[in-house]
Coordinates of C-alpha atoms in Angstrom, one line a residue:
M282 CA -16.1 17.6 20.3
N283 CA -13.3 20.6 19.7
K284 CA -15.9 22.8 18.6
K285 CA -13.3 25.7 18.5
F286 CA -11.2 23.6 15.8
K287 CA -14.8 23.2 13.7
K288 CA -15.6 26.6 14.3
I289 CA -11.8 27.6 12.7
V290 CA -11.9 25.1 10.5
T291 CA -16.0 25.4 8.6
E292 CA -14.9 29.2 8.7
K293 CA -11.8 28.3 6.0
K294 CA -12.0 28.1 2.9
L295 CA -12.3 24.7 0.9
T296 CA -9.8 22.9 -1.1
D297 CA -10.1 22.8 -4.4
A298 CA -9.5 19.3 -4.5
E299 CA -13.6 19.9 -3.2
R300 CA -14.3 22.0 -5.9
I301 CA -13.7 19.0 -7.9
K302 CA -15.6 16.8 -6.1
D303 CA -18.6 18.3 -5.9
N304 CA -18.4 19.4 -9.5
S305 CA -17.6 16.2 -10.7
N306 CA -21.4 15.2 -11.4
Y307 CA -20.9 11.6 -9.5
L308 CA -17.1 11.4 -10.6
R309 CA -18.5 11.7 -14.4
G310 CA -17.0 14.9 -14.8
T311 CA -15.9 15.6 -18.4
I312 CA -13.9 12.5 -18.9
T313 CA -15.6 10.9 -21.8
D314 CA -15.1 14.0 -23.6
D315 CA -11.2 14.3 -23.2
L316 CA -10.9 10.7 -24.6
K317 CA -12.0 11.8 -27.8
N318 CA -9.7 14.2 -27.6
E319 CA -6.8 12.9 -30.1
I320 CA -4.9 16.5 -29.4
T321 CA -2.9 15.7 -26.2
N322 CA -2.6 12.1 -24.4
G323 CA -3.1 13.5 -21.2
F324 CA -6.3 14.3 -19.2
T325 CA -7.1 18.0 -18.8
G326 CA -8.5 20.2 -16.3
D327 CA -10.1 18.4 -13.3
N328 CA -10.6 15.1 -15.1
F329 CA -6.7 15.2 -14.1
S330 CA -7.9 14.8 -10.6
L331 CA -11.1 12.6 -11.0
I332 CA -9.5 9.7 -13.2
R333 CA -7.9 8.8 -9.6
F334 CA -11.4 7.8 -8.6
H335 CA -11.5 4.8 -11.4
G336 CA -8.1 3.4 -10.4
M337 CA -5.2 5.6 -12.5
Y338 CA -2.8 8.2 -12.5
Q339 CA -1.6 10.2 -15.3
Q340 CA 2.4 10.5 -15.1
D341 CA 4.9 11.2 -17.3
D342 CA 8.4 9.3 -18.1
R343 CA 10.8 11.9 -16.6
D344 CA 13.7 10.7 -17.8
L345 CA 11.8 12.0 -21.1
R346 CA 11.3 15.1 -20.0
I347 CA 13.9 17.4 -21.4
E348 CA 14.2 15.4 -24.3
R349 CA 11.2 16.3 -25.6
N350 CA 10.7 19.6 -24.1
E351 CA 13.7 20.6 -26.4
Q352 CA 11.6 18.7 -29.3
K353 CA 8.9 21.0 -28.1
L354 CA 7.0 18.2 -27.9
E355 CA 4.5 17.0 -24.8
P356 CA 5.2 15.0 -22.1
R357 CA 4.9 11.2 -23.1
Y358 CA 2.4 11.2 -20.9
A359 CA 1.0 8.3 -20.1
M360 CA -1.6 6.0 -16.6
M361 CA -0.8 4.0 -14.3
L362 CA -4.1 1.8 -13.6
R363 CA -4.2 0.0 -10.1
C364 CA -6.9 -2.8 -9.7
R365 CA -8.9 -3.2 -7.2
L366 CA -8.0 -6.7 -5.9
P367 CA -8.9 -7.2 -2.0
G368 CA -7.2 -9.1 -0.1
G369 CA -4.5 -10.0 -3.1
V370 CA -6.1 -13.3 -4.4
I371 CA -7.0 -13.8 -8.0
K372 CA -7.5 -17.1 -9.8
A373 CA -4.2 -17.9 -11.8
K374 CA -6.4 -18.3 -15.0
K375 CA -7.4 -15.1 -15.5
W376 CA -3.5 -13.8 -14.8
L377 CA -3.1 -15.1 -18.8
K378 CA -5.1 -11.8 -19.6
I379 CA -3.3 -9.7 -17.5
D380 CA 0.1 -10.9 -18.4
Y381 CA -1.2 -10.3 -22.6
F382 CA -2.4 -6.9 -21.6
A383 CA 0.7 -6.0 -20.3
S384 CA 2.4 -7.5 -23.1
K385 CA 0.4 -5.9 -25.6
Y386 CA -1.1 -2.9 -24.9
T387 CA 1.7 -1.5 -22.1
L388 CA 5.0 1.1 -22.8
Y389 CA 7.2 -1.1 -20.5
G390 CA 5.5 -4.6 -20.7
T391 CA 5.9 -5.5 -17.7
I392 CA 3.6 -6.2 -14.3
R393 CA 4.2 -4.6 -10.4
L394 CA 2.6 -6.2 -7.8
T395 CA 2.4 -3.5 -4.9
N396 CA 2.1 -3.4 -1.2
R397 CA -1.1 -2.8 -1.2
Q398 CA -1.7 -6.6 -2.4
T399 CA -3.0 -5.5 -5.3
F400 CA -1.4 -5.6 -8.9
Q401 CA -1.1 -2.2 -11.3
F402 CA 0.1 -1.4 -14.8
H403 CA 2.3 1.6 -15.7
G404 CA 2.4 3.1 -19.5
I405 CA -0.7 2.6 -20.2
L406 CA -2.0 5.0 -23.2
K407 CA -5.0 7.1 -23.4
K408 CA -6.7 5.4 -26.4
N409 CA -5.9 1.6 -25.1
L410 CA -7.6 2.4 -20.9
K411 CA -11.2 0.9 -22.5
D412 CA -9.4 -1.8 -23.5
V413 CA -8.0 -2.3 -20.1
H414 CA -11.0 -1.4 -18.0
K415 CA -13.0 -4.2 -20.4
M416 CA -10.7 -6.7 -20.2
L417 CA -10.7 -6.3 -16.5
H418 CA -14.3 -6.5 -16.1
S419 CA -14.4 -9.5 -18.5
I420 CA -12.7 -11.5 -15.9
G421 CA -14.3 -10.1 -12.9
L422 CA -12.1 -7.4 -11.9
D423 CA -11.9 -3.3 -11.7
S424 CA -9.9 -0.3 -10.5
L425 CA -12.6 1.4 -9.2
A426 CA -12.3 3.6 -6.4
T427 CA -7.9 2.1 -5.7
A428 CA -6.9 6.0 -5.7
N429 CA -7.9 9.6 -4.3
D430 CA -10.4 10.4 -1.7
V431 CA -12.0 6.6 -1.3
N432 CA -11.6 3.6 0.9
R433 CA -8.8 2.0 -1.3
N434 CA -8.3 -1.8 -1.8
V435 CA -8.4 -3.8 1.8
L436 CA -5.4 -5.9 2.5
C437 CA -5.7 -8.9 3.6
T438 CA -3.3 -11.2 5.8
S439 CA -2.8 -13.6 3.0
N440 CA 0.1 -16.7 3.9
P441 CA -2.2 -19.4 4.0
M442 CA -1.2 -21.2 7.0
E443 CA -4.8 -21.8 8.7
S444 CA -7.1 -22.1 5.8
L445 CA -10.3 -21.5 7.3
I446 CA -9.3 -18.7 9.4
H447 CA -7.9 -17.0 6.2
Q448 CA -10.4 -17.9 4.2
E449 CA -13.3 -16.0 6.2
A450 CA -11.0 -13.5 6.8
Y451 CA -10.6 -12.8 3.1
E452 CA -14.1 -13.0 2.6
W453 CA -14.5 -9.4 5.2
A454 CA -12.2 -8.1 3.4
R455 CA -13.8 -8.8 0.2
K456 CA -17.3 -7.7 2.0
I457 CA -15.9 -4.4 3.6
S458 CA -14.1 -3.4 0.1
N459 CA -18.1 -3.6 -1.6
F460 CA -19.6 -2.3 1.0
L461 CA -17.4 1.2 1.3
L462 CA -16.8 1.2 -2.7
P463 CA -18.6 4.4 -4.8
H464 CA -22.6 3.6 -5.2
T465 CA -21.8 6.5 -8.7
K466 CA -22.5 4.1 -12.0
A467 CA -19.9 6.2 -14.0
Y468 CA -17.3 3.8 -13.2
A469 CA -19.7 1.7 -15.8
E470 CA -20.5 3.8 -17.8
I471 CA -17.4 5.5 -18.6
W472 CA -14.8 2.7 -19.6
L473 CA -17.7 0.0 -20.2
D474 CA -20.1 1.6 -22.8
Q475 CA -23.0 1.3 -20.5
K476 CA -25.8 3.6 -20.6
K477 CA -26.9 6.2 -18.0
I478 CA -29.6 5.6 -15.9
V479 CA -31.9 8.1 -15.0
T480 CA -32.0 8.2 -11.3
T481 CA -31.4 10.4 -8.5
E482 CA -28.0 9.5 -7.6
K483 CA -27.0 8.9 -3.9
E484 CA -23.5 7.9 -2.4
P485 CA -24.9 7.4 1.5
I486 CA -21.7 6.8 3.0
L487 CA -18.9 8.2 0.7
G488 CA -21.3 11.9 0.1
K489 CA -21.5 13.5 -2.6
T490 CA -17.8 14.7 -2.6
Y491 CA -16.1 11.8 -0.6
L492 CA -13.9 11.6 2.0
P493 CA -11.8 14.5 2.7
R494 CA -8.7 12.5 2.1
K495 CA -7.6 8.8 0.9
F496 CA -8.2 6.4 3.1
K497 CA -6.7 2.3 3.9
T498 CA -8.5 -0.6 5.7
T499 CA -6.9 -3.8 6.3
V500 CA -8.2 -7.4 8.4
V501 CA -5.5 -8.6 10.3
I502 CA -4.6 -12.3 11.6
P503 CA -2.3 -12.0 14.2
P504 CA 0.9 -13.1 15.1
Y505 CA 1.4 -12.0 11.5
N506 CA 1.1 -8.6 11.2
D507 CA 2.2 -8.8 6.9
V508 CA -0.2 -6.0 6.0
D509 CA 1.4 -3.7 8.6
L510 CA -1.6 -2.6 10.0
Y511 CA -0.7 0.1 11.8
A512 CA 0.4 2.1 8.9
N513 CA -3.4 2.6 8.0
D514 CA -6.7 4.4 8.7
M515 CA -9.3 1.1 9.7
N516 CA -7.9 -1.9 10.9
F517 CA -9.7 -5.4 12.5
V518 CA -7.2 -7.4 14.2
A519 CA -9.3 -11.2 14.2
I520 CA -10.1 -12.6 17.3
T521 CA -10.5 -16.8 17.1
K522 CA -12.0 -19.4 18.6
N523 CA -12.7 -23.3 17.4
E524 CA -11.0 -22.3 13.9
K525 CA -13.5 -19.5 13.3
I526 CA -13.1 -15.6 13.6
I527 CA -15.6 -14.4 16.4
G528 CA -14.8 -10.5 16.1
F529 CA -12.1 -8.2 15.8
N530 CA -10.3 -5.8 17.6
I531 CA -10.2 -2.1 15.7
L532 CA -8.0 0.1 16.1
I533 CA -8.0 3.4 14.3
G534 CA -6.5 6.5 12.6
G535 CA -2.8 5.1 11.6
G536 CA -0.9 7.0 8.3
L537 CA 2.9 7.8 7.4
S538 CA 3.0 10.7 5.3
F539 CA 4.7 14.0 6.0
I540 CA 6.0 17.0 4.3
H541 CA 9.7 17.6 4.6
G542 CA 9.5 20.6 6.9
N543 CA 6.3 20.7 7.7
K544 CA 5.9 20.5 12.1
N545 CA 2.3 20.3 11.4
T546 CA 2.5 16.9 9.3
W547 CA 3.4 13.3 10.9
P548 CA 3.0 9.8 10.6
F549 CA 0.9 7.7 13.5
L550 CA 0.5 4.3 14.5
A551 CA -3.0 3.1 14.1
T552 CA -4.6 2.7 18.0
E553 CA -6.8 0.7 19.7
I554 CA -10.4 1.8 20.4
G555 CA -12.2 -1.7 21.2
Y556 CA -13.3 -5.0 20.6
I557 CA -16.2 -5.9 18.4
S558 CA -18.4 -9.2 17.8
V559 CA -18.3 -10.3 14.0
E560 CA -22.1 -9.4 13.0
N561 CA -21.2 -5.6 14.0
T562 CA -18.1 -5.5 11.3
L563 CA -20.4 -3.6 8.3
S564 CA -21.9 -1.7 10.9
I565 CA -18.4 -0.1 12.9
A566 CA -16.8 0.0 9.4
K567 CA -19.8 2.8 8.0
A568 CA -19.8 4.4 11.7
I569 CA -15.8 5.2 11.0
V570 CA -15.8 5.8 7.3
T571 CA -18.8 8.2 7.9
T572 CA -17.2 9.9 10.7
Q573 CA -14.0 10.8 9.4
R574 CA -16.3 11.8 6.3
D575 CA -17.8 14.6 8.2
W576 CA -14.8 15.9 10.5
G577 CA -12.4 15.8 8.1
N578 CA -10.4 18.5 7.0
R579 CA -11.5 19.8 4.2
T580 CA -9.5 23.3 4.5
D581 CA -6.3 21.8 4.2
R582 CA -5.1 18.8 2.6
A583 CA -2.0 18.2 4.9
N584 CA -4.5 18.1 7.9
A585 CA -7.2 16.3 6.2
K586 CA -5.9 12.3 6.7
T587 CA -7.7 10.1 9.8
R588 CA -5.2 10.8 12.3
Y589 CA -5.0 14.1 11.9
T590 CA -9.3 14.5 13.0
I591 CA -8.7 12.1 15.7
N592 CA -5.3 14.7 17.1
N593 CA -7.9 17.4 16.6
F594 CA -11.5 16.0 18.0
G595 CA -9.8 13.7 20.9
L596 CA -9.9 10.2 20.4
N597 CA -12.5 9.8 23.1
E598 CA -14.5 12.4 21.7
F599 CA -13.9 10.0 18.1
K600 CA -14.4 6.7 19.3
K601 CA -18.2 8.3 21.1
E602 CA -19.2 9.5 17.6
I603 CA -18.7 5.9 15.9
E604 CA -20.2 4.3 19.2
K605 CA -23.5 5.9 18.4
R606 CA -23.4 6.3 14.7
A607 CA -22.7 2.2 14.7
N608 CA -25.3 2.4 18.4
V609 CA -22.4 -0.2 19.0
N610 CA -20.8 -0.2 22.8
L611 CA -16.8 -1.5 22.2
K612 CA -15.5 -3.7 24.4
P613 CA -12.5 -3.6 25.8
V614 CA -9.5 -4.9 23.3
R615 CA -9.1 -9.2 23.8
E616 CA -5.3 -10.5 24.0
Y617 CA -3.6 -10.5 20.4
S618 CA 0.2 -10.6 19.6
F619 CA 2.4 -9.7 16.4
I620 CA 6.0 -12.3 15.8
S621 CA 6.6 -10.7 12.8
R622 CA 5.7 -9.3 9.3
G623 CA 7.1 -10.6 6.5
D624 CA 6.0 -13.2 4.2
R625 CA 7.3 -16.8 4.6
F626 CA 9.2 -18.2 2.1
G627 CA 9.0 -21.4 0.2
W628 CA 6.2 -24.5 0.5
I629 CA 4.1 -24.1 2.6
K630 CA 1.2 -27.5 3.5
D631 CA -2.6 -26.6 4.1
I632 CA -5.0 -28.2 5.7
N633 CA -6.6 -29.6 2.7
N634 CA -3.3 -31.3 2.1
N635 CA -2.4 -28.7 -0.8
W636 CA 0.4 -26.6 -1.1
S637 CA 0.8 -22.5 -1.2
L638 CA 4.8 -21.2 -2.8
T639 CA 5.8 -18.3 -1.8
L640 CA 8.2 -16.8 -4.4
F641 CA 10.4 -13.7 -3.5
I642 CA 9.6 -10.3 -6.0
Q643 CA 12.2 -7.7 -5.3
N644 CA 10.3 -4.5 -5.9
G645 CA 7.1 -6.4 -6.9
R646 CA 8.4 -5.7 -10.7
I647 CA 7.4 -8.8 -12.8
Y648 CA 9.5 -8.9 -15.6
D649 CA 12.1 -10.7 -18.1
D650 CA 15.6 -10.0 -18.2
N651 CA 18.5 -12.2 -18.9
D652 CA 18.4 -14.4 -16.1
K653 CA 15.2 -13.4 -13.9
L654 CA 12.8 -14.6 -16.0
F655 CA 9.4 -13.8 -13.6
K656 CA 6.5 -12.6 -16.5
S657 CA 7.8 -16.2 -18.2
G658 CA 7.5 -18.3 -15.3
L659 CA 4.4 -16.9 -13.7
L660 CA 2.9 -17.0 -17.0
K661 CA 3.8 -20.6 -17.4
I662 CA 2.8 -21.5 -14.0
A663 CA -0.4 -19.8 -14.3
N664 CA -1.5 -22.4 -17.6
I665 CA -1.1 -25.4 -16.3
H666 CA -2.2 -24.2 -12.2
D667 CA -5.5 -24.4 -11.4
G668 CA -5.5 -23.0 -7.9
N669 CA -4.5 -18.8 -6.9
F670 CA -2.0 -16.5 -6.6
R671 CA -2.2 -14.1 -3.7
I672 CA -0.4 -11.2 -3.6
T673 CA 1.1 -10.1 -0.7
S674 CA 1.5 -6.7 1.2
N675 CA 4.9 -7.6 1.0
Q676 CA 5.0 -7.2 -3.1
N677 CA 5.8 -10.9 -3.0
I678 CA 3.1 -13.2 -4.4
I679 CA 2.0 -16.9 -3.3
I680 CA 1.2 -19.6 -5.6
S681 CA -1.7 -21.1 -3.8
E682 CA -3.9 -24.4 -4.0
V683 CA -1.1 -26.3 -5.3
S684 CA -2.3 -29.9 -5.5
E685 CA 0.2 -32.5 -5.4
K686 CA 0.6 -33.5 -8.6
N687 CA 1.3 -30.2 -10.0
K688 CA 4.2 -29.4 -7.1
N689 CA 6.7 -30.2 -8.9
K690 CA 5.9 -29.0 -12.1
I691 CA 5.1 -25.4 -10.7
E692 CA 8.7 -25.8 -8.9
K693 CA 10.8 -26.5 -12.0
I694 CA 9.0 -23.5 -13.6
A695 CA 10.2 -21.1 -10.3
L696 CA 13.5 -22.3 -10.3
S697 CA 14.8 -22.0 -13.7
S698 CA 13.0 -18.7 -14.4
G699 CA 14.5 -17.4 -11.2
L700 CA 11.6 -17.1 -9.1
I701 CA 12.8 -19.5 -6.6
N702 CA 16.2 -17.9 -5.9
K703 CA 19.1 -17.3 -2.6
S704 CA 18.3 -13.7 -2.1
T705 CA 19.9 -13.1 1.6
N706 CA 17.1 -12.1 4.4
L707 CA 18.3 -8.4 3.9
R708 CA 17.1 -8.5 0.7
K709 CA 14.1 -10.1 1.5
N710 CA 12.7 -8.0 3.8
S711 CA 13.2 -5.1 1.3
M712 CA 10.9 -2.3 -0.1
A713 CA 10.8 0.6 -2.5
C714 CA 8.2 2.3 -4.3
V715 CA 8.2 2.8 -7.7
S716 CA 9.4 7.1 -7.8
F717 CA 11.1 7.8 -11.1
P718 CA 10.9 7.3 -14.0
T719 CA 6.9 8.3 -13.8
C720 CA 5.7 9.3 -10.3
P721 CA 5.3 12.3 -10.8
L722 CA 5.9 13.3 -6.5
A723 CA 8.8 11.4 -6.8
M724 CA 11.9 13.5 -5.6
A725 CA 15.1 10.8 -5.5
E726 CA 15.4 7.5 -6.7
A727 CA 13.9 3.9 -4.6
E728 CA 12.9 1.2 -7.2
R729 CA 16.1 1.5 -9.6
M730 CA 18.6 2.1 -6.7
L731 CA 17.4 -0.5 -4.5
S732 CA 18.9 -3.5 -5.5
F733 CA 22.7 -2.2 -6.0
F734 CA 22.1 -0.6 -2.5
I735 CA 21.3 -3.7 -1.1
T736 CA 24.4 -5.3 -2.9
Q737 CA 26.6 -2.9 -1.1
L738 CA 24.8 -3.6 2.3
E739 CA 24.9 -7.3 2.3
N740 CA 28.9 -6.7 1.8
I741 CA 29.0 -5.1 4.8
M742 CA 27.0 -7.6 6.6
L743 CA 28.8 -10.1 5.9
K744 CA 31.8 -8.3 6.9
Y745 CA 31.1 -8.2 10.2
G746 CA 29.3 -11.9 10.7
V747 CA 25.3 -10.9 10.7
E748 CA 24.7 -11.4 6.8
D749 CA 21.9 -14.0 8.3
E750 CA 20.3 -11.7 10.2
V751 CA 16.8 -10.1 8.7
I752 CA 16.4 -6.0 9.3
I753 CA 13.5 -4.6 8.3
L754 CA 14.8 -1.8 5.4
R755 CA 12.5 0.6 2.6
V756 CA 13.4 3.1 0.5
S757 CA 10.9 6.1 -0.2
G758 CA 11.5 8.6 -3.2
C759 CA 9.3 11.3 -1.5
P760 CA 7.6 11.5 2.3
N761 CA 4.2 10.0 1.1
G762 CA 4.6 7.0 2.6
C763 CA 4.1 4.3 -0.1
G764 CA 7.3 2.2 0.6
R765 CA 6.5 2.1 4.1
S766 CA 9.7 3.6 5.4
L767 CA 8.7 5.1 8.3
L768 CA 8.2 1.2 10.0
A769 CA 10.8 0.4 8.9
E770 CA 14.2 -0.4 11.0
I771 CA 16.1 1.5 8.4
G772 CA 14.4 3.5 6.6
L773 CA 15.2 6.1 3.6
I774 CA 13.4 8.7 2.6
G775 CA 14.3 11.0 -0.6
K776 CA 14.8 14.4 -0.1
S777 CA 16.9 16.1 -3.9
I778 CA 18.0 14.2 -6.7
G779 CA 20.8 11.2 -5.4
R780 CA 19.8 12.9 -1.5
Y781 CA 18.2 11.4 1.5
N782 CA 17.0 11.8 5.2
L783 CA 18.1 8.5 7.1
Y784 CA 15.5 7.1 9.7
I785 CA 17.3 4.3 12.2
G786 CA 15.2 2.3 15.0
G787 CA 11.9 0.9 13.9
N788 CA 11.4 -2.5 14.6
R789 CA 10.5 -5.9 13.6
I790 CA 7.0 -6.1 14.2
G791 CA 6.2 -3.1 12.4
N792 CA 4.8 -1.1 15.5
R793 CA 7.5 1.8 16.6
I794 CA 8.3 4.7 14.3
P795 CA 12.1 5.3 13.2
K796 CA 13.5 8.4 13.8
I797 CA 15.9 10.7 11.5
Y798 CA 19.5 10.2 12.0
K799 CA 21.1 11.6 9.5
E800 CA 19.5 14.2 6.8
N801 CA 20.1 15.1 3.3
I802 CA 22.6 12.5 2.5
T803 CA 24.2 11.0 -0.4
E804 CA 23.8 7.0 -1.0
Q805 CA 27.7 6.1 -0.3
E806 CA 27.5 8.8 3.4
I807 CA 24.4 6.6 4.3
L808 CA 26.6 3.3 3.6
M809 CA 29.1 4.9 5.5
H810 CA 26.6 5.3 8.3
L811 CA 25.1 2.0 8.5
K812 CA 28.5 0.2 8.0
Y813 CA 29.3 2.2 11.5
L814 CA 26.3 0.6 13.3
I815 CA 26.0 -2.5 12.2
K816 CA 29.7 -2.8 13.1
T817 CA 28.3 -1.8 16.4
W818 CA 25.4 -3.9 16.6
S819 CA 27.0 -6.7 15.7
N820 CA 29.9 -6.5 18.6
E821 CA 27.8 -4.7 21.2
R822 CA 24.2 -6.4 21.1
K823 CA 22.5 -8.6 23.5
N824 CA 20.4 -11.8 23.4
K825 CA 20.0 -11.9 19.3
E826 CA 18.6 -8.3 19.5
D827 CA 17.3 -7.0 16.4
F828 CA 19.1 -3.9 14.8
G829 CA 16.1 -1.7 15.3
D830 CA 15.9 -2.6 19.3
F831 CA 19.9 -1.6 19.6
I832 CA 19.6 1.1 18.1
V833 CA 17.1 2.2 20.4
R834 CA 18.2 1.0 23.5
K835 CA 22.2 2.0 22.8
E836 CA 20.6 5.6 21.8
F837 CA 21.5 6.1 19.1
V838 CA 18.2 7.8 18.1
K839 CA 15.7 8.5 21.0
E840 CA 12.4 5.9 20.9
V841 CA 9.1 7.9 18.9
I842 CA 6.8 7.4 21.4
N843 CA 4.3 10.2 20.4
P844 CA 5.2 10.9 17.0
V845 CA 3.0 14.5 17.6
Y846 CA 5.6 15.5 19.7
D847 CA 8.6 13.2 18.9
F848 CA 9.0 12.5 15.6
W849 CA 10.6 16.3 14.5
S850 CA 12.3 16.6 18.1

């Protein structure tokens, strides 16, 4: 163990986030008092942070800030709530209540599918918060631990090509999620009005002050990396035999966030540490999480994620500690490979002779507008469908377990509502975070600019004869990583209003970080540079070479091999 680093960290002052957690009485704070306060529509003091542990962020409409300030009004505060939905699976009939709440109780009337494989509501007024939690509880759901310094919604390969293995992987995602949940009863007391039982509370896995930073987990079935496993702290790559999962390869320490100009922050790909048999899954999960809990930096939140802990102490020391805590010796990694990470759109038949229909939802935004009747269409499908909806990590949705008798009915609804469309491969493989107007961290547009930007890029690709090709394109309004731009072949990261850093050179399967090509440029400047790069790619690529691979081979940017050193150089 790096004792020098440990000594330096322990001698420094803890961050204010650590004080908030320590004083919170296991995440209760004074949230109940704030709910009774009708003077403000927001939460005050420490509660602003504590509600995140309960799955909510306080936001305001930034488009209205100046106007409301001139009127001497407080910002239009409202909450974003993210559901906990391990593996993204939800019964279609439960969608009816989700749709109803979005329509009646949110300011925007929309539902958003996230790349954390769940859905979230935007624009919930404080007075309606208990209603949404009670609604979720009534259908067996909650929003506990989908934000802040805990293990967040567990992702799982969602495309149901091999139903038995996918069902088993989903069950592991659900088990891991439940196993790592906070033990505090604060959520039930505050939001569900359950009476407090006087007991001595403990958090055996997360600890009284929970984790140093957010923590993300995936369960993956090769050859499809549709969960972008390399961006997550803890990953279980399924190894199968005779249609059963026999164990997992373990990868740790992935993450994409950084801070503009701070060279002590950098993205990093999750790293293999070994293989375990399936019966050791939960003990290894606990060992990884508790090691990060105890070794993670609590004096500098910019250096607190798992990848920095591993860098500070060394991968071998971190691995030894995991083995010691789990009482398990990690074995050599079993062979596996990935061929893709996108969703497979259209109809797919499963081994039970039922069907699954994957639908493209641009940016995951479910709404009704002119020819796009996504919200109405999904509501109609939910009314007649007896199976599940599966939300993907690419912000799309799968109507799964469709019987033969319902297949034509569902297809007609999907066609008439625009849920089945002729989007290009470029568009289908794009992604953007929410950004403006609700995200307080946004530096530039993302979701609201992406569609128009793609249209212009589609025209460029058409001009150079590569209109049917796939390029992974992602836009993030800031460098916090929500849009996963740093696992794209073309990644835009917001720098200021209308300006972005342009990153290129990632790859199709998502295990190479792109490198900055141009800094702080406008959308039109980005398109100008991409026009040249796409033209060159079209003329000079070899054997259907992917865009990102071509960029690296031709040295438009240097390949990022070790981001600790290469990302900023």
